[in-house]
Short mmCIF file of C-alpha atoms in Angstrom, two decimals:
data_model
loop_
_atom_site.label_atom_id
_atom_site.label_comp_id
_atom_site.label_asym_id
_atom_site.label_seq_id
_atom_site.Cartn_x
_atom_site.Cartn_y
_atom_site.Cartn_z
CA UNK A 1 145.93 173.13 93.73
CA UNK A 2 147.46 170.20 95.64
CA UNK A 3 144.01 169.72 97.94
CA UNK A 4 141.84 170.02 94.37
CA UNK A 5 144.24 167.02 92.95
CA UNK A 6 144.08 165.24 96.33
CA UNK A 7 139.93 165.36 96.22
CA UNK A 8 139.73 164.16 92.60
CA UNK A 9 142.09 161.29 93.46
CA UNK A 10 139.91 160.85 96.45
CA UNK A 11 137.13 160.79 94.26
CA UNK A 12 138.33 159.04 91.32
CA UNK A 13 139.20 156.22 94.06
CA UNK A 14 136.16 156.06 95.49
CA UNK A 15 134.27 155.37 92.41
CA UNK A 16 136.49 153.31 90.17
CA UNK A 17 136.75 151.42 93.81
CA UNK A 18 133.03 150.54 94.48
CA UNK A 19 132.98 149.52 90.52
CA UNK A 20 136.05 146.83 91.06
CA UNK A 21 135.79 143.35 90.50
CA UNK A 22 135.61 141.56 93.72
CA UNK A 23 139.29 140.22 94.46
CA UNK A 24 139.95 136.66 96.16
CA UNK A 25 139.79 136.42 99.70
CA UNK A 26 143.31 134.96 100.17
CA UNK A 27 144.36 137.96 98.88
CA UNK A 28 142.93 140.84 101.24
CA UNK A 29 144.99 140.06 103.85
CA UNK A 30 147.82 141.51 101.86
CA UNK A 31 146.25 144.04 100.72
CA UNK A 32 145.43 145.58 103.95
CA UNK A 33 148.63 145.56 105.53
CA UNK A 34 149.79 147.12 102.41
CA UNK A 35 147.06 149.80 102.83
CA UNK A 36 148.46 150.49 106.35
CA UNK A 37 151.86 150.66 105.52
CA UNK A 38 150.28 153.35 102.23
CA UNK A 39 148.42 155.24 105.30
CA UNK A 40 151.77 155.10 107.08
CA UNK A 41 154.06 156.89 104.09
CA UNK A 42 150.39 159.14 103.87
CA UNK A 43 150.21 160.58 107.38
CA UNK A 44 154.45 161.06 107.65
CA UNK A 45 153.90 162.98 104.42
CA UNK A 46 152.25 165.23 106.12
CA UNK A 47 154.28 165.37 109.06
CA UNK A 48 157.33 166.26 106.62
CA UNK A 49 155.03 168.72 105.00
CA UNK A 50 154.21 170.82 108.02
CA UNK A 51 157.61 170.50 109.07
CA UNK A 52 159.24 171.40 105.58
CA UNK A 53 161.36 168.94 104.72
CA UNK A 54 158.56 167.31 102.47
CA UNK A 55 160.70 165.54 99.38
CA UNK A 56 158.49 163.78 96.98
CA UNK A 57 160.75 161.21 96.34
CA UNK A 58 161.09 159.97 99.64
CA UNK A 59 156.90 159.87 99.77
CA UNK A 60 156.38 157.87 96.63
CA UNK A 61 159.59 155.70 97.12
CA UNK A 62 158.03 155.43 101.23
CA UNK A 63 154.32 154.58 99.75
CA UNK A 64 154.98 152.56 97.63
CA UNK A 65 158.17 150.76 98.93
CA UNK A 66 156.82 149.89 102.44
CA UNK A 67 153.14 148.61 100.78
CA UNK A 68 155.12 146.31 98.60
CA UNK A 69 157.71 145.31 101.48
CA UNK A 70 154.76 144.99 103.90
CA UNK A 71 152.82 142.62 101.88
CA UNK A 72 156.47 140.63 101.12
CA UNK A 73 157.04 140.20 104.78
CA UNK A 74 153.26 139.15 105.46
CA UNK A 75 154.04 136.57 102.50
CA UNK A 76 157.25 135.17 104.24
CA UNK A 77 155.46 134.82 107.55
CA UNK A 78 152.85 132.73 105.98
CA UNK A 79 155.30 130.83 104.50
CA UNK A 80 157.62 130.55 107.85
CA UNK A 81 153.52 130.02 109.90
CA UNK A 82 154.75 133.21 111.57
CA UNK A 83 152.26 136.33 111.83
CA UNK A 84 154.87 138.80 110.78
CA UNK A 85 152.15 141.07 109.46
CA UNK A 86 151.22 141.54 113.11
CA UNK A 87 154.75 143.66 113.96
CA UNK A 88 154.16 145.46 111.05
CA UNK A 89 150.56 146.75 111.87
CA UNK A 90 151.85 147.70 114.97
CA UNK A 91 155.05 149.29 113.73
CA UNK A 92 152.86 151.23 111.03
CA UNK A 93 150.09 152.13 113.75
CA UNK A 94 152.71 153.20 116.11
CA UNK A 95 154.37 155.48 113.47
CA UNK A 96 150.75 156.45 112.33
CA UNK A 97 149.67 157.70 115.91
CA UNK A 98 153.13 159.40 116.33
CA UNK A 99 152.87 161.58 113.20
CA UNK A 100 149.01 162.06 114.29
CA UNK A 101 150.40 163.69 117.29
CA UNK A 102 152.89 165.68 115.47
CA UNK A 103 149.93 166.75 113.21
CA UNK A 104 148.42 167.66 116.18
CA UNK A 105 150.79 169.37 118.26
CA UNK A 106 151.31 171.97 115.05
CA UNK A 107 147.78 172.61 114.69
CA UNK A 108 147.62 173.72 118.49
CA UNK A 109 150.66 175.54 118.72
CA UNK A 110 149.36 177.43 115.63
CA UNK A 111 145.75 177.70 116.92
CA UNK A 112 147.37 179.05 120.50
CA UNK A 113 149.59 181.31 119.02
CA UNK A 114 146.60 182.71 117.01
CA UNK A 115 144.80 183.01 120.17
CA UNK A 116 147.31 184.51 121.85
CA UNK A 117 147.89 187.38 119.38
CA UNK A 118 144.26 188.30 119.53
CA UNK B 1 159.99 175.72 90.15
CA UNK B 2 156.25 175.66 88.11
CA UNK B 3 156.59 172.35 86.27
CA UNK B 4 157.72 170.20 89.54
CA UNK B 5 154.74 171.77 91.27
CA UNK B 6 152.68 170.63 88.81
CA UNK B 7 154.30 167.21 88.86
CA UNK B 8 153.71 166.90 92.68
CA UNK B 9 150.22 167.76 92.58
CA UNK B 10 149.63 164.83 90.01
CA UNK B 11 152.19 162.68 91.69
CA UNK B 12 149.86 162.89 94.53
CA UNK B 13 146.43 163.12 93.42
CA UNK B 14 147.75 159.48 91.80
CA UNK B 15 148.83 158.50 95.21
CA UNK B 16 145.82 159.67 96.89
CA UNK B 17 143.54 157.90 94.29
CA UNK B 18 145.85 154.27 94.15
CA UNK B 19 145.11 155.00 98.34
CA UNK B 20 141.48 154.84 98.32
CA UNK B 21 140.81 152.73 94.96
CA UNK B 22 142.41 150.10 97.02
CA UNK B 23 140.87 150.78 100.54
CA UNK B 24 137.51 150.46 98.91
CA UNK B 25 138.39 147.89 96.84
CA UNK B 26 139.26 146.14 100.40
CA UNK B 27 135.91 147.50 102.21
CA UNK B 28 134.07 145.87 99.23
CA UNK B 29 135.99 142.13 99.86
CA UNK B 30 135.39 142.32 103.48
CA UNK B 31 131.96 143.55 103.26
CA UNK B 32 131.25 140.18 100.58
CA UNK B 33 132.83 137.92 102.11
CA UNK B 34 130.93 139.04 105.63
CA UNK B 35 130.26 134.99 106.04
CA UNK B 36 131.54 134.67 110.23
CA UNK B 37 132.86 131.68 109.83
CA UNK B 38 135.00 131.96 106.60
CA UNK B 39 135.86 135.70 107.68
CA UNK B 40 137.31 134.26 110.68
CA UNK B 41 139.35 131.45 108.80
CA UNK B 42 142.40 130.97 106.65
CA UNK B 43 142.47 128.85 103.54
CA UNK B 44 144.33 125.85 105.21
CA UNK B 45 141.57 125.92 108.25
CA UNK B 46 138.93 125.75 105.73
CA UNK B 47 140.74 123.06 103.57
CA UNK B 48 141.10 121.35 106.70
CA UNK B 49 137.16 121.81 107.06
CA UNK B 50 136.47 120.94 103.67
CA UNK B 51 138.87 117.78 104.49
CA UNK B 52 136.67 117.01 107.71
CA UNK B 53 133.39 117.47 106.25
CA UNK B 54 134.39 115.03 103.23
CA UNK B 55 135.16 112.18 106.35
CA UNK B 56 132.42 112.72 107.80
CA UNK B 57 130.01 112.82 104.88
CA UNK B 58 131.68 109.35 104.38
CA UNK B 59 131.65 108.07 107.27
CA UNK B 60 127.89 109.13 107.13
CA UNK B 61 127.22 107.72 103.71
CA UNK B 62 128.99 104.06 104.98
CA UNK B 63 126.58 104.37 107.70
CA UNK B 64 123.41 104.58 105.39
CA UNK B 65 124.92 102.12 102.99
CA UNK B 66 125.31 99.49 105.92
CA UNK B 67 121.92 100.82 107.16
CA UNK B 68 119.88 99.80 104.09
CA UNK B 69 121.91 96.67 103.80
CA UNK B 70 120.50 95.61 107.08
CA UNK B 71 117.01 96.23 106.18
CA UNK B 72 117.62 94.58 103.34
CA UNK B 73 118.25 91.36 105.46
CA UNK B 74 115.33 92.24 108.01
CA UNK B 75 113.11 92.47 105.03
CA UNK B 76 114.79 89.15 103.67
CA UNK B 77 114.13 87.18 106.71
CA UNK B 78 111.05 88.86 107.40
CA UNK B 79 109.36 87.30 103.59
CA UNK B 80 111.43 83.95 104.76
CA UNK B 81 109.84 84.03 108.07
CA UNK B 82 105.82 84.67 106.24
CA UNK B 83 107.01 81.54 103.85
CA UNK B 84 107.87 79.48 106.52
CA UNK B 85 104.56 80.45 108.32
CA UNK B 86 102.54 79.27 105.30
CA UNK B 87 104.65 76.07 104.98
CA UNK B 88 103.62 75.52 108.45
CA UNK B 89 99.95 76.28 108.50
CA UNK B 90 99.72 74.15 105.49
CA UNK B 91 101.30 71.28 107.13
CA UNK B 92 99.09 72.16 110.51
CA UNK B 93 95.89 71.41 108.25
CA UNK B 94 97.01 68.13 106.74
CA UNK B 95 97.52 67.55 109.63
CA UNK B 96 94.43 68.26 110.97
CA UNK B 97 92.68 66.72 108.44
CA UNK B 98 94.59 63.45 109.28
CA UNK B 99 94.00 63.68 112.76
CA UNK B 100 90.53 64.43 112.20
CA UNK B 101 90.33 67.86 114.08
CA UNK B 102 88.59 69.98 111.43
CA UNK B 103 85.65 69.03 109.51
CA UNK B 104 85.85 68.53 105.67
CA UNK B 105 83.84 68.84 103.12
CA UNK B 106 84.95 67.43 99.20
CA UNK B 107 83.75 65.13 96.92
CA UNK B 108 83.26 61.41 97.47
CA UNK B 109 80.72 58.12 98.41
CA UNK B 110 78.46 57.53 100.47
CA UNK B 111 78.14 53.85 101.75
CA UNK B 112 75.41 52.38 103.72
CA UNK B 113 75.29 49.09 105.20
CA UNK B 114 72.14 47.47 107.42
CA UNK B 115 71.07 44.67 108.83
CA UNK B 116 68.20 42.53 107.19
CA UNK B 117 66.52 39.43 107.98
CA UNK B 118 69.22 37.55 106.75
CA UNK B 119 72.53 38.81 108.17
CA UNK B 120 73.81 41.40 110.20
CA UNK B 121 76.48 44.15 109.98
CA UNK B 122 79.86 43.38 112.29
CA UNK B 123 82.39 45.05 113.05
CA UNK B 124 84.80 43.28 110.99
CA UNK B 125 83.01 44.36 107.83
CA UNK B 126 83.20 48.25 108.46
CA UNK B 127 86.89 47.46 109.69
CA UNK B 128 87.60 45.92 105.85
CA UNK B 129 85.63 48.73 104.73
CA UNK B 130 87.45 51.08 105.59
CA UNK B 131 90.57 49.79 105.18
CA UNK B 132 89.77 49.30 101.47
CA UNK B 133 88.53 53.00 101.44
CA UNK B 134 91.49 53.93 102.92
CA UNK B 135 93.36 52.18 100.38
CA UNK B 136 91.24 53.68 97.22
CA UNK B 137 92.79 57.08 98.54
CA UNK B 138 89.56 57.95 101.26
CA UNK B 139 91.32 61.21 103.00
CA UNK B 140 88.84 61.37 106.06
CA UNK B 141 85.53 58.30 106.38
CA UNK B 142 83.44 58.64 109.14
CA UNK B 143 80.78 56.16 110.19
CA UNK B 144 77.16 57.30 111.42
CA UNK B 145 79.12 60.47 111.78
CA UNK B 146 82.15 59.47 114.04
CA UNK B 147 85.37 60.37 112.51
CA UNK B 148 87.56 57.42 111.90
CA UNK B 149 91.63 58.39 113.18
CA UNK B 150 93.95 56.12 113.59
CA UNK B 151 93.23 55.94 117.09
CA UNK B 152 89.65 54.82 116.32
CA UNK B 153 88.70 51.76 117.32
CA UNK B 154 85.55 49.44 115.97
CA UNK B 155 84.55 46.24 117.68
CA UNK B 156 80.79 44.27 118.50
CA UNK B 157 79.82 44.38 121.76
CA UNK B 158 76.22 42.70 120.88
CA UNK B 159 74.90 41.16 117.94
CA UNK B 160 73.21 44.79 117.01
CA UNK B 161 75.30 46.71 118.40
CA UNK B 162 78.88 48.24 117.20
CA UNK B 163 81.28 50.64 119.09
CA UNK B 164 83.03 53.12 117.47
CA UNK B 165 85.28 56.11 118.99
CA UNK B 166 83.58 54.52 122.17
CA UNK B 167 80.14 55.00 120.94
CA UNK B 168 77.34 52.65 120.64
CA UNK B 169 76.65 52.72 117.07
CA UNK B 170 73.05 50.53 115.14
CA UNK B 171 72.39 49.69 111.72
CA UNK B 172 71.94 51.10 109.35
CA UNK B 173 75.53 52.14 109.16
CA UNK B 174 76.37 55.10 106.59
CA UNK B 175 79.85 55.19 105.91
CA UNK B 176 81.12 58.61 104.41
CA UNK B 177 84.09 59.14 102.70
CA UNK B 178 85.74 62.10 100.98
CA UNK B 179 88.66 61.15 97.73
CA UNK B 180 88.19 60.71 94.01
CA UNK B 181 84.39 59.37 93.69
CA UNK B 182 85.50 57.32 91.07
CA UNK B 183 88.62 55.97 92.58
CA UNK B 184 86.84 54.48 95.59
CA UNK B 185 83.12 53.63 94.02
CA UNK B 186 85.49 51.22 91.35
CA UNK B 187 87.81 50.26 94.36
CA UNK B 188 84.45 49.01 96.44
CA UNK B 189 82.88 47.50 93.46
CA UNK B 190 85.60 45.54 91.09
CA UNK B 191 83.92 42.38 90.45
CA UNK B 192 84.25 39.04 92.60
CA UNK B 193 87.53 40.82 94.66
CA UNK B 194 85.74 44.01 95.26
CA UNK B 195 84.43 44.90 98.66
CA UNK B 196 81.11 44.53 97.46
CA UNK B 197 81.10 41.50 96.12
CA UNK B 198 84.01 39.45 98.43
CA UNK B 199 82.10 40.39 101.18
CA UNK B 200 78.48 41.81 101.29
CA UNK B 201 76.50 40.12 98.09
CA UNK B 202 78.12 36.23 98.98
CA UNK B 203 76.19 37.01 102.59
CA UNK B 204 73.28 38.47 101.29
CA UNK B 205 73.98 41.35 103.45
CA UNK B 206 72.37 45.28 102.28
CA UNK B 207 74.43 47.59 100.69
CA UNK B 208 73.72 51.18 99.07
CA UNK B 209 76.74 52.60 97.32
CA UNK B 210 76.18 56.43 96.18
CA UNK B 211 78.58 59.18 95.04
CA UNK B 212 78.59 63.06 95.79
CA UNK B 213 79.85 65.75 94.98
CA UNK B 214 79.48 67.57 98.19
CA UNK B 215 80.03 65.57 101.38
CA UNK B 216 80.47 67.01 104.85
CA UNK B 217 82.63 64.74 107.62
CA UNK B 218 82.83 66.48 110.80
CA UNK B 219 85.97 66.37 113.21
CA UNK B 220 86.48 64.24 115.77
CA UNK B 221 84.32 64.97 119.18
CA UNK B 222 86.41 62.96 121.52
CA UNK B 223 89.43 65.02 121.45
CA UNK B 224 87.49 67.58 122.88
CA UNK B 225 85.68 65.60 125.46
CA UNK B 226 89.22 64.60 126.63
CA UNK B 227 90.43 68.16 126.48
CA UNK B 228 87.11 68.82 129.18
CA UNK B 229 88.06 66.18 131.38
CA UNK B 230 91.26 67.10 131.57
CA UNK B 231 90.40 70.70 132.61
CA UNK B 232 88.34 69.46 134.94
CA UNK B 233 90.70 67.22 136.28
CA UNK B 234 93.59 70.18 137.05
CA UNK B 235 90.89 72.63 138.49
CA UNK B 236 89.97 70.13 140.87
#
């Protein structure tokens, strides 16, 4: 149910995407540290998940709170010629390749203790 | 337990699909906008390109200005220099034609004077001659074909014989000279005071007076004898 919803959003996304109006330049910056910091909230969401603590409050509140602080911070670092947005990318990468490794080290345990009972 | 289920699953197929509606949306800007130099630039570096440009096209466009200004004056000086040049080569043949360095041709009279049984020719009358020629407005006389300058000199040396631009000269002398026909036929023949009758008919001396239209004077030959000599004279 939840993977069907997550492919038609996928989908949806994709298409009503390629279809946008082209945005200004100026702008992108903002909006791809705000698409990291989404990718962030996305990957510990599924950290939570596989660990069980998964609220869905904290996700959409963690989306869309750290996009919209992300792209604030990028905006006073511009403002203050500092490039804030680069501590950011590397606090959300850093979080993102932590959580990857969490994703990781479940999959293994389960696919070892699979192995191991056969 | 059903119902918030069914709220997560939309809650995040709406995530998922704000997710990649802007992460395309971003792919498509970048991919657009795939200019190097822009990509790699910030609005205030390409305002301060923009600002550079704008000098430079200036400072480009004063250059051309002060360009074509100066051709304007090369082309300026170049038409003064071509007037000047005509101004000149005009005054080089008056001057010419003063000196007696070209030959002329032009409307005018020919006079011709010779000895008969009675009296003869001197020097003093061609000198009066062509003074009064001279005087009627004669631009260039020549006598048996010498040019008379103002270096020319006319004198007897015999009874027969005159001496003009240093050459022995014999009646009958013919007298050219190029002006207004009319002008210098009435000058030589107003009555008693005239040339022709002060001081040829009281002598009984021969005169022919005739008017042309087309009469040819050739330059002065000594110039260039003198030129010769002078050549010679250094090579030695």
């Amino acid at each position: 149910m939840i993977i069907v919803a997550i492919i038609v959003g996928c989908l949806l996304g994709i298409i009503l995407g390629v279809n946008a109006p082209v945005i200004p330049y100026s702008i992108s910056g903002y909006v791809a540290i705000s698409i990291i910091a989404a990718l962030d909230s996305v990957f510990g969401g599924i950290t939570s998940t596989l660990k069980g603590n998964f609220d869905l409050k904290v996700f959409v509140s963690g989306f869309f709170g750290n996009a919209i602080l992300s792209i604030l911070l990028t905006y006073l670092g511009e403002k203050l010629n500092v490039d804030i947005y680069l501590a950011a990318i590397v606090v959300f990468v850093g979080r993102m390749f932590t959580n990857l490794s969490i994703i990781r080290r479940f999959y293994i345990e389960k696919w070892s203790k699979k192995t191991k009972k056969n | 337990m059903n119902k918030n289920k069914i709220i997560m699953t939309i809650i995040i197929g709406l995530i998922c699909f704000v997710l990649v509606y802007v992460m395309f949306l971003q792919f498509k800007v970048i991919e657009q906008t795939d200019l190097t130099e822009i990509k790699t630039m910030q609005e205030s570096e390409l305002r301060e390109a923009i600002a550079s440009w704008k000098s430079k096209y200036e400072e480009a466009n004063e250059e051309l200005l002060s360009t074509i200004e100066k051709k304007k004056e090369y082309e300026e000086k170049i038409n003064s220099n071509e007037e000047a040049t005509e101004i000149l080569e005009q005054e080089l043949e008056t001057a010419n034609i003063i000196l007696g360095k070209t030959d002329v041709k032009g409307e005018g009279v020919i006079v011709t004077l010779s000895d008969n049984d009675e009296a003869v020719i001197t020097a003093r009358d061609l000198i009066i001659l062509v003074n009064e020629l001279k005087d009627a407005g004669a631009e260039a006389i020549s006598i048996n074909d010498q040019r008379v300058t103002n270096m020319t000199d006319i004198a007897d040396i015999t009874e027969k014989n005159i001496v003009i631009n240093s050459q022995r000269i014999t009646s009958p002398y013919t007298v050219k000279a190029i002006g207004n026909k009319t002008y210098l036929q009435s000058a030589l023949s107003v009555k008693n005071v005239g040339f022709i009758d002060e001081y040829i008919n009281i002598h009984n001396k021969s005169i022919k007076l005739e008017t042309k239209d087309n009469i040819k004077i050739l330059k002065y030959e000594a110039n260039e004898r003198a030129d010769k000599m002078v050549l010679k004279y250094i090579d030695k």
